[in-house]
């Protein structure tokens, strides 16, 4: 009797994981997709030339193998190499009236699956966070 209850508990847990697991992955991908295509804005006291240098350095080094310059609507456009062309991240650097810069980052060219999931959305989100960290960390160090 006790072994039967244990088997039922394991089967119930397995059934729950088979239902909840794919739903959780789908929700996670929807959030990643939304964040990738949304424009992220960073305001900094750096001049636009310095911001452009920092942004370009964020795609240099070992990452240069995975990212390549591309055409697009931004000041800087980088395409992630990948299946079916990858994803293009566009960065626009503009001058603010107070002398600083405003940096807008978004996924401008995407490969969409199932009508709503963007391929490589996570890598764009990680690059956005890394660039934002660099722009804010270098300001904090001054």
Coordinates of N, CA, C and O in Angstrom, one line a residue:
X1 N 0.8 -1.2 0.0 CA 0.0 0.0 0.0 C 0.9 1.3 0.0 O 0.6 2.2 -0.7
X2 N 1.9 1.2 0.8 CA 2.8 2.4 0.9 C 3.5 2.6 -0.4 O 3.7 3.8 -0.8
X3 N 4.0 1.6 -1.1 CA 4.7 1.7 -2.3 C 3.7 2.3 -3.4 O 4.2 3.0 -4.3
X4 N 2.5 1.9 -3.3 CA 1.5 2.4 -4.3 C 1.3 3.9 -4.1 O 1.2 4.7 -5.1
X5 N 1.3 4.4 -2.9 CA 1.1 5.9 -2.7 C 2.4 6.6 -3.2 O 2.2 7.7 -3.7
X6 N 3.5 6.0 -3.0 CA 4.8 6.7 -3.4 C 4.8 6.7 -5.0 O 5.2 7.8 -5.5
X7 N 4.3 5.7 -5.6 CA 4.3 5.7 -7.1 C 3.3 6.7 -7.6 O 3.5 7.4 -8.6
X8 N 2.1 6.9 -6.9 CA 1.2 7.9 -7.3 C 1.7 9.3 -7.2 O 1.4 10.2 -8.0
X9 N 2.5 9.5 -6.1 CA 3.1 10.8 -5.9 C 4.1 11.1 -7.0 O 4.1 12.3 -7.5
X10 N 4.9 10.2 -7.3 CA 5.9 10.4 -8.4 C 5.2 10.7 -9.7 O 5.6 11.6 -10.5
X11 N 4.1 9.9 -10.0 CA 3.4 10.1 -11.3 C 2.7 11.4 -11.3 O 2.7 12.1 -12.3
X12 N 2.2 11.9 -10.2 CA 1.5 13.2 -10.1 C 2.5 14.3 -10.3 O 2.3 15.2 -11.0
X13 N 3.7 14.2 -9.7 CA 4.7 15.2 -9.8 C 5.2 15.2 -11.3 O 5.4 16.3 -11.9
X14 N 5.4 14.1 -11.9 CA 5.8 14.0 -13.3 C 4.8 14.7 -14.2 O 5.1 15.4 -15.1
X15 N 3.5 14.4 -14.0 CA 2.4 15.0 -14.8 C 2.4 16.5 -14.6 O 2.3 17.3 -15.6
X16 N 2.6 17.0 -13.4 CA 2.6 18.4 -13.2 C 3.8 19.1 -13.9 O 3.6 20.1 -14.5
X17 N 5.0 18.4 -13.8 CA 6.2 19.0 -14.5 C 6.0 19.0 -16.0 O 6.4 19.9 -16.7
X18 N 5.3 18.0 -16.6 CA 5.1 17.9 -18.0 C 4.1 19.0 -18.5 O 4.2 19.4 -19.6
X19 N 3.2 19.5 -17.6 CA 2.3 20.5 -18.0 C 2.9 21.9 -17.6 O 2.9 22.8 -18.5
X20 N 3.4 22.1 -16.4 CA 3.9 23.4 -16.0 C 5.2 23.8 -16.6 O 5.4 24.9 -17.0
X21 N 6.1 22.8 -16.9 CA 7.4 23.1 -17.5 C 7.3 23.8 -18.8 O 7.9 24.9 -19.0
X22 N 6.6 23.2 -19.8 CA 6.5 23.9 -21.1 C 5.8 25.3 -21.0 O 6.2 26.2 -21.7
X23 N 4.8 25.4 -20.1 CA 4.2 26.7 -19.9 C 5.2 27.7 -19.3 O 5.2 28.9 -19.8
X24 N 6.0 27.3 -18.4 CA 7.0 28.2 -17.8 C 8.0 28.7 -18.8 O 8.4 29.8 -18.9
X25 N 8.5 27.7 -19.7 CA 9.4 28.1 -20.7 C 8.8 29.1 -21.7 O 9.4 30.0 -22.1
X26 N 7.6 28.8 -22.1 CA 6.9 29.7 -23.0 C 6.7 31.1 -22.4 O 7.0 32.1 -23.1
X27 N 6.3 31.2 -21.2 CA 6.2 32.6 -20.5 C 7.5 33.3 -20.5 O 7.6 34.5 -20.7
X28 N 8.6 32.5 -20.1 CA 9.9 33.1 -20.0 C 10.3 33.6 -21.4 O 10.9 34.7 -21.5
X29 N 10.1 32.9 -22.5 CA 10.4 33.3 -23.8 C 9.6 34.5 -24.2 O 10.1 35.4 -24.9
X30 N 8.4 34.6 -23.9 CA 7.5 35.8 -24.2 C 8.1 37.0 -23.5 O 8.1 38.1 -24.1
X31 N 8.5 36.9 -22.2 CA 9.1 38.0 -21.5 C 10.4 38.4 -22.2 O 10.7 39.6 -22.3
X32 N 11.3 37.5 -22.5 CA 12.5 37.8 -23.2 C 12.3 38.5 -24.5 O 13.0 39.5 -24.8
X33 N 11.3 38.0 -25.3 CA 11.0 38.7 -26.6 C 10.5 40.1 -26.4 O 11.0 41.0 -27.1
X34 N 9.6 40.3 -25.4 CA 9.1 41.6 -25.2 C 10.2 42.6 -24.8 O 10.3 43.7 -25.3
X35 N 11.1 42.1 -23.9 CA 12.2 43.0 -23.4 C 13.2 43.3 -24.6 O 13.8 44.4 -24.6
X36 N 13.4 42.4 -25.5 CA 14.3 42.6 -26.6 C 13.9 43.6 -27.6 O 14.6 44.5 -28.0
X37 N 12.6 43.6 -27.9 CA 12.1 44.5 -28.9 C 11.7 45.9 -28.3 O 11.6 46.8 -29.1
X38 N 11.6 45.9 -27.0 CA 11.3 47.2 -26.3 C 12.5 48.1 -26.4 O 13.7 47.6 -26.3
X39 N 12.4 49.4 -26.5 CA 13.5 50.3 -26.4 C 14.0 50.5 -25.0 O 13.2 50.9 -24.2
X40 N 15.2 50.3 -24.8 CA 15.8 50.6 -23.5 C 16.6 51.9 -23.6 O 17.4 52.0 -24.5
X41 N 16.3 52.8 -22.7 CA 17.0 54.2 -22.8 C 17.9 54.4 -21.6 O 17.4 54.1 -20.4
X42 N 19.1 54.8 -21.8 CA 20.1 55.1 -20.8 C 20.5 56.6 -21.0 O 20.8 57.0 -22.1
X43 N 20.5 57.3 -19.9 CA 21.0 58.7 -20.0 C 22.3 58.8 -19.2 O 22.4 58.2 -18.1
X44 N 23.3 59.4 -19.9 CA 24.6 59.5 -19.3 C 25.2 60.9 -19.5 O 24.7 61.6 -20.4
X45 N 26.2 61.2 -18.7 CA 26.9 62.5 -18.8 C 28.0 62.4 -19.9 O 28.6 63.5 -20.2
X46 N 28.3 61.3 -20.4 CA 29.4 61.1 -21.4 C 28.9 61.8 -22.7 O 27.7 61.9 -23.0
X47 N 29.9 62.3 -23.5 CA 29.6 62.9 -24.8 C 29.3 61.7 -25.8 O 29.7 60.6 -25.5
X48 N 28.6 62.0 -26.9 CA 28.2 60.9 -27.8 C 29.4 60.1 -28.3 O 29.3 58.9 -28.5
X49 N 30.5 60.7 -28.6 CA 31.7 60.0 -29.1 C 32.2 59.0 -28.1 O 32.6 57.8 -28.4
X50 N 32.2 59.3 -26.8 CA 32.7 58.4 -25.8 C 31.7 57.3 -25.6 O 32.1 56.1 -25.4
X51 N 30.4 57.6 -25.7 CA 29.4 56.5 -25.6 C 29.5 55.6 -26.7 O 29.5 54.3 -26.5
X52 N 29.7 56.1 -27.9 CA 29.9 55.2 -29.1 C 31.1 54.3 -28.9 O 31.1 53.1 -29.2
X53 N 32.2 54.8 -28.3 CA 33.4 54.0 -28.1 C 33.1 52.9 -27.1 O 33.4 51.7 -27.3
X54 N 32.4 53.2 -26.0 CA 32.0 52.2 -25.0 C 31.1 51.2 -25.6 O 31.3 50.0 -25.3
X55 N 30.1 51.6 -26.4 CA 29.2 50.6 -27.0 C 30.0 49.7 -27.9 O 29.8 48.5 -27.9
X56 N 30.9 50.2 -28.7 CA 31.6 49.4 -29.7 C 32.5 48.4 -28.9 O 32.7 47.3 -29.3
X57 N 33.1 48.8 -27.8 CA 33.9 47.9 -27.0 C 33.1 46.8 -26.4 O 33.6 45.7 -26.1
X58 N 31.8 47.0 -26.2 CA 30.9 46.0 -25.7 C 30.7 44.8 -26.6 O 30.2 43.8 -26.3
X59 N 31.0 45.1 -27.9 CA 30.9 44.0 -28.9 C 32.3 43.5 -29.4 O 32.4 42.8 -30.3
X60 N 33.4 44.0 -28.7 CA 34.7 43.6 -29.2 C 35.2 42.4 -28.4 O 34.5 41.8 -27.5
X61 N 36.4 42.0 -28.7 CA 37.0 40.9 -28.0 C 36.4 39.6 -28.4 O 36.2 39.4 -29.6
X62 N 36.2 38.6 -27.5 CA 35.7 37.3 -27.9 C 34.3 37.4 -28.5 O 33.9 36.6 -29.3
X63 N 33.5 38.5 -28.2 CA 32.2 38.6 -28.7 C 32.2 39.0 -30.2 O 31.2 38.8 -30.9
X64 N 33.3 39.5 -30.7 CA 33.4 39.9 -32.1 C 33.2 38.7 -33.1 O 32.7 38.9 -34.2
X65 N 33.4 37.5 -32.6 CA 33.1 36.3 -33.4 C 31.6 36.1 -33.6 O 31.1 35.7 -34.6
X66 N 30.8 36.5 -32.6 CA 29.4 36.3 -32.6 C 28.6 37.4 -33.1 O 27.5 37.3 -33.5
X67 N 29.2 38.6 -33.1 CA 28.5 39.8 -33.6 C 29.2 40.5 -34.8 O 30.4 40.5 -34.8
X68 N 28.4 41.0 -35.7 CA 29.0 41.6 -36.9 C 28.3 42.9 -37.2 O 27.1 43.0 -36.8
X69 N 29.0 43.9 -37.7 CA 28.3 45.2 -38.1 C 27.3 44.9 -39.1 O 27.4 44.1 -40.0
X70 N 26.2 45.7 -39.0 CA 25.0 45.5 -40.0 C 24.4 46.9 -40.3 O 24.7 47.8 -39.6
X71 N 23.6 46.9 -41.3 CA 22.9 48.1 -41.6 C 21.6 48.1 -40.8 O 21.1 47.1 -40.5
X72 N 21.1 49.3 -40.5 CA 19.9 49.4 -39.7 C 19.6 50.8 -39.3 O 20.3 51.7 -39.7
X73 N 18.6 51.0 -38.5 CA 18.1 52.4 -38.2 C 18.9 53.1 -37.1 O 18.8 54.3 -36.9
X74 N 19.8 52.4 -36.5 CA 20.6 53.0 -35.4 C 21.9 53.7 -35.8 O 22.3 53.5 -36.9
X75 N 22.5 54.3 -34.8 CA 23.8 54.9 -35.0 C 24.8 53.7 -35.1 O 25.7 53.7 -36.0
X76 N 24.6 52.7 -34.3 CA 25.4 51.5 -34.3 C 24.4 50.3 -34.4 O 23.5 50.3 -33.7
X77 N 24.7 49.5 -35.4 CA 23.8 48.3 -35.6 C 24.7 47.1 -35.7 O 25.7 47.0 -36.4
X78 N 24.4 46.1 -34.8 CA 25.2 44.9 -34.7 C 24.2 43.7 -34.9 O 23.2 43.6 -34.3
X79 N 24.6 42.7 -35.7 CA 23.8 41.6 -36.0 C 24.5 40.4 -35.3 O 25.7 40.1 -35.5
X80 N 23.7 39.6 -34.6 CA 24.2 38.4 -34.0 C 24.2 37.3 -35.0 O 23.2 37.1 -35.7
X81 N 25.3 36.7 -35.2 CA 25.4 35.6 -36.2 C 24.6 34.5 -35.7 O 24.6 34.1 -34.5
X82 N 23.8 33.9 -36.6 CA 23.0 32.7 -36.2 C 22.2 32.2 -37.3 O 22.2 32.6 -38.4
X83 N 21.4 31.2 -36.9 CA 20.5 30.5 -37.9 C 19.6 31.5 -38.5 O 19.0 32.3 -37.8
X84 N 19.4 31.4 -39.8 CA 18.5 32.3 -40.6 C 18.8 33.8 -40.4 O 17.9 34.6 -40.4
X85 N 20.0 34.1 -40.2 CA 20.4 35.5 -40.2 C 20.5 36.2 -38.8 O 21.0 37.3 -38.7
X86 N 20.1 35.5 -37.7 CA 20.2 36.1 -36.4 C 19.3 37.3 -36.1 O 18.3 37.4 -36.8
X87 N 19.8 38.1 -35.2 CA 19.0 39.3 -34.8 C 19.8 40.5 -34.8 O 21.0 40.4 -34.6
X88 N 19.3 41.6 -35.2 CA 20.1 42.9 -35.2 C 19.7 43.8 -34.1 O 18.5 44.0 -33.8
X89 N 20.7 44.2 -33.4 CA 20.5 45.1 -32.2 C 20.9 46.5 -32.7 O 22.0 46.7 -33.2
X90 N 20.1 47.5 -32.6 CA 20.4 48.9 -33.0 C 20.5 49.7 -31.7 O 19.8 49.6 -30.8
X91 N 21.5 50.6 -31.8 CA 21.8 51.5 -30.7 C 21.9 52.9 -31.3 O 22.6 53.1 -32.3
X92 N 21.1 53.8 -30.8 CA 21.2 55.2 -31.2 C 21.7 56.1 -30.1 O 21.3 56.0 -29.0
X93 N 22.7 56.9 -30.4 CA 23.4 57.7 -29.4 C 23.0 59.2 -29.8 O 23.4 59.6 -30.9
X94 N 22.4 59.9 -28.9 CA 22.0 61.3 -29.2 C 22.5 62.2 -28.1 O 22.7 61.8 -27.0
X95 N 22.7 63.4 -28.5 CA 23.2 64.4 -27.5 C 22.0 65.0 -26.8 O 21.0 65.3 -27.4
X96 N 22.1 65.1 -25.5 CA 21.1 65.8 -24.6 C 21.4 67.2 -24.5 O 22.5 67.7 -24.8
X97 N 20.4 68.0 -24.2 CA 20.5 69.5 -24.1 C 21.5 69.9 -23.0 O 22.1 70.9 -23.1
X98 N 21.6 69.1 -22.0 CA 22.5 69.4 -20.8 C 23.9 69.0 -21.1 O 24.8 69.0 -20.2
X99 N 24.3 68.5 -22.3 CA 25.6 68.1 -22.6 C 25.9 66.6 -22.5 O 27.0 66.2 -23.0
X100 N 25.0 65.8 -22.0 CA 25.3 64.4 -21.9 C 24.7 63.7 -23.1 O 24.5 64.3 -24.2
X101 N 24.5 62.4 -23.0 CA 24.0 61.6 -24.1 C 22.8 60.8 -23.7 O 22.7 60.4 -22.5
X102 N 22.0 60.5 -24.7 CA 20.9 59.5 -24.5 C 21.2 58.3 -25.4 O 21.4 58.5 -26.6
X103 N 21.1 57.1 -24.8 CA 21.4 55.9 -25.6 C 20.1 55.1 -25.6 O 19.5 54.8 -24.6
X104 N 19.6 54.8 -26.9 CA 18.4 54.0 -27.0 C 18.9 52.7 -27.7 O 19.6 52.7 -28.7
X105 N 18.5 51.5 -27.1 CA 18.8 50.2 -27.6 C 17.6 49.4 -27.8 O 16.7 49.3 -27.0
X106 N 17.5 48.7 -29.0 CA 16.4 47.8 -29.2 C 16.8 46.8 -30.3 O 17.8 46.9 -31.0
X107 N 16.0 45.7 -30.4 CA 16.2 44.7 -31.5 C 15.4 45.2 -32.7 O 14.2 45.3 -32.7
X108 N 16.1 45.6 -33.7 CA 15.4 46.3 -34.9 C 15.1 45.3 -36.0 O 14.1 45.5 -36.7
X109 N 15.8 44.2 -36.1 CA 15.5 43.2 -37.2 C 15.5 41.8 -36.5 O 16.6 41.4 -36.0
X110 N 14.4 41.2 -36.5 CA 14.3 39.9 -35.8 C 13.8 38.8 -36.7 O 13.2 39.0 -37.7
X111 N 14.0 37.6 -36.2 CA 13.5 36.4 -36.8 C 12.4 35.9 -35.9 O 12.7 35.6 -34.7
X112 N 11.2 35.8 -36.3 CA 10.0 35.5 -35.4 C 9.6 34.1 -35.7 O 9.5 33.6 -36.8
X113 N 9.4 33.3 -34.6 CA 8.9 32.0 -34.7 C 7.5 31.9 -34.1 O 7.2 32.6 -33.1
X114 N 6.6 31.1 -34.7 CA 5.3 30.9 -34.2 C 4.5 32.2 -34.1 O 3.5 32.3 -33.4
X115 N 5.0 33.3 -34.8 CA 4.3 34.5 -34.8 C 4.5 35.4 -33.6 O 4.1 36.6 -33.6
X116 N 5.3 35.0 -32.6 CA 5.4 35.8 -31.4 C 6.8 35.6 -30.7 O 7.1 36.4 -29.8
X117 N 7.5 34.6 -31.0 CA 8.8 34.4 -30.3 C 10.0 34.8 -31.2 O 10.0 34.5 -32.3
X118 N 10.8 35.6 -30.6 CA 12.0 36.2 -31.4 C 13.2 35.3 -31.1 O 13.6 35.1 -29.9
X119 N 13.9 34.9 -32.2 CA 15.1 34.2 -32.0 C 16.2 35.1 -31.5 O 16.4 36.2 -31.9
X120 N 17.0 34.5 -30.5 CA 18.1 35.2 -29.9 C 17.7 36.5 -29.1 O 18.5 37.4 -28.9
X121 N 16.5 36.5 -28.6 CA 16.1 37.6 -27.8 C 16.9 37.8 -26.5 O 17.2 38.9 -26.1
X122 N 17.3 36.6 -25.9 CA 18.1 36.7 -24.7 C 19.4 37.3 -24.9 O 19.9 38.0 -24.0
X123 N 20.1 37.1 -26.0 CA 21.4 37.7 -26.2 C 21.3 39.2 -26.3 O 22.2 39.9 -25.9
X124 N 20.3 39.7 -26.9 CA 20.1 41.1 -27.0 C 19.8 41.7 -25.6 O 20.4 42.7 -25.3
X125 N 19.0 41.0 -24.8 CA 18.8 41.5 -23.5 C 20.1 41.5 -22.6 O 20.3 42.5 -21.9
X126 N 20.9 40.5 -22.8 CA 22.2 40.5 -22.1 C 23.1 41.6 -22.5 O 23.8 42.2 -21.7
X127 N 23.2 41.9 -23.8 CA 24.0 43.0 -24.3 C 23.5 44.3 -23.8 O 24.3 45.2 -23.5
X128 N 22.2 44.5 -23.8 CA 21.6 45.7 -23.3 C 22.0 46.0 -21.9 O 22.4 47.0 -21.5
X129 N 21.9 44.9 -21.0 CA 22.3 45.0 -19.6 C 23.8 45.3 -19.5 O 24.2 46.1 -18.6
X130 N 24.6 44.7 -20.3 CA 26.1 44.9 -20.2 C 26.4 46.3 -20.6 O 27.2 46.9 -19.9
X131 N 25.8 46.8 -21.6 CA 26.1 48.2 -22.1 C 25.6 49.2 -21.0 O 26.3 50.1 -20.6
X132 N 24.4 49.0 -20.5 CA 23.9 49.8 -19.4 C 24.8 49.8 -18.2 O 25.1 50.9 -17.6
X133 N 25.3 48.6 -17.8 CA 26.2 48.5 -16.7 C 27.5 49.3 -16.9 O 28.0 50.0 -16.0
X134 N 28.0 49.1 -18.1 CA 29.3 49.8 -18.4 C 29.1 51.4 -18.4 O 30.0 52.1 -17.9
X135 N 28.0 51.8 -19.0 CA 27.8 53.3 -19.0 C 27.5 53.8 -17.6 O 28.0 54.9 -17.3
X136 N 26.9 53.1 -16.7 CA 26.6 53.6 -15.4 C 27.8 53.3 -14.4 O 28.0 54.1 -13.5
X137 N 28.5 52.2 -14.6 CA 29.6 51.9 -13.7 C 30.8 52.8 -13.9 O 31.4 53.2 -13.0
X138 N 31.0 53.2 -15.2 CA 32.1 54.1 -15.5 C 31.8 55.5 -14.9 O 32.7 56.3 -14.6
X139 N 30.5 55.9 -14.9 CA 30.1 57.1 -14.3 C 30.3 57.1 -12.8 O 30.8 58.1 -12.2
X140 N 30.0 56.0 -12.1 CA 30.1 55.9 -10.7 C 31.6 55.9 -10.3 O 31.9 56.4 -9.2
X141 N 32.5 55.4 -11.2 CA 33.9 55.4 -10.8 C 34.5 56.8 -10.9 O 35.6 57.0 -10.3
X142 N 33.9 57.7 -11.6 CA 34.5 59.0 -11.7 C 34.3 59.9 -10.5 O 33.4 59.8 -9.8

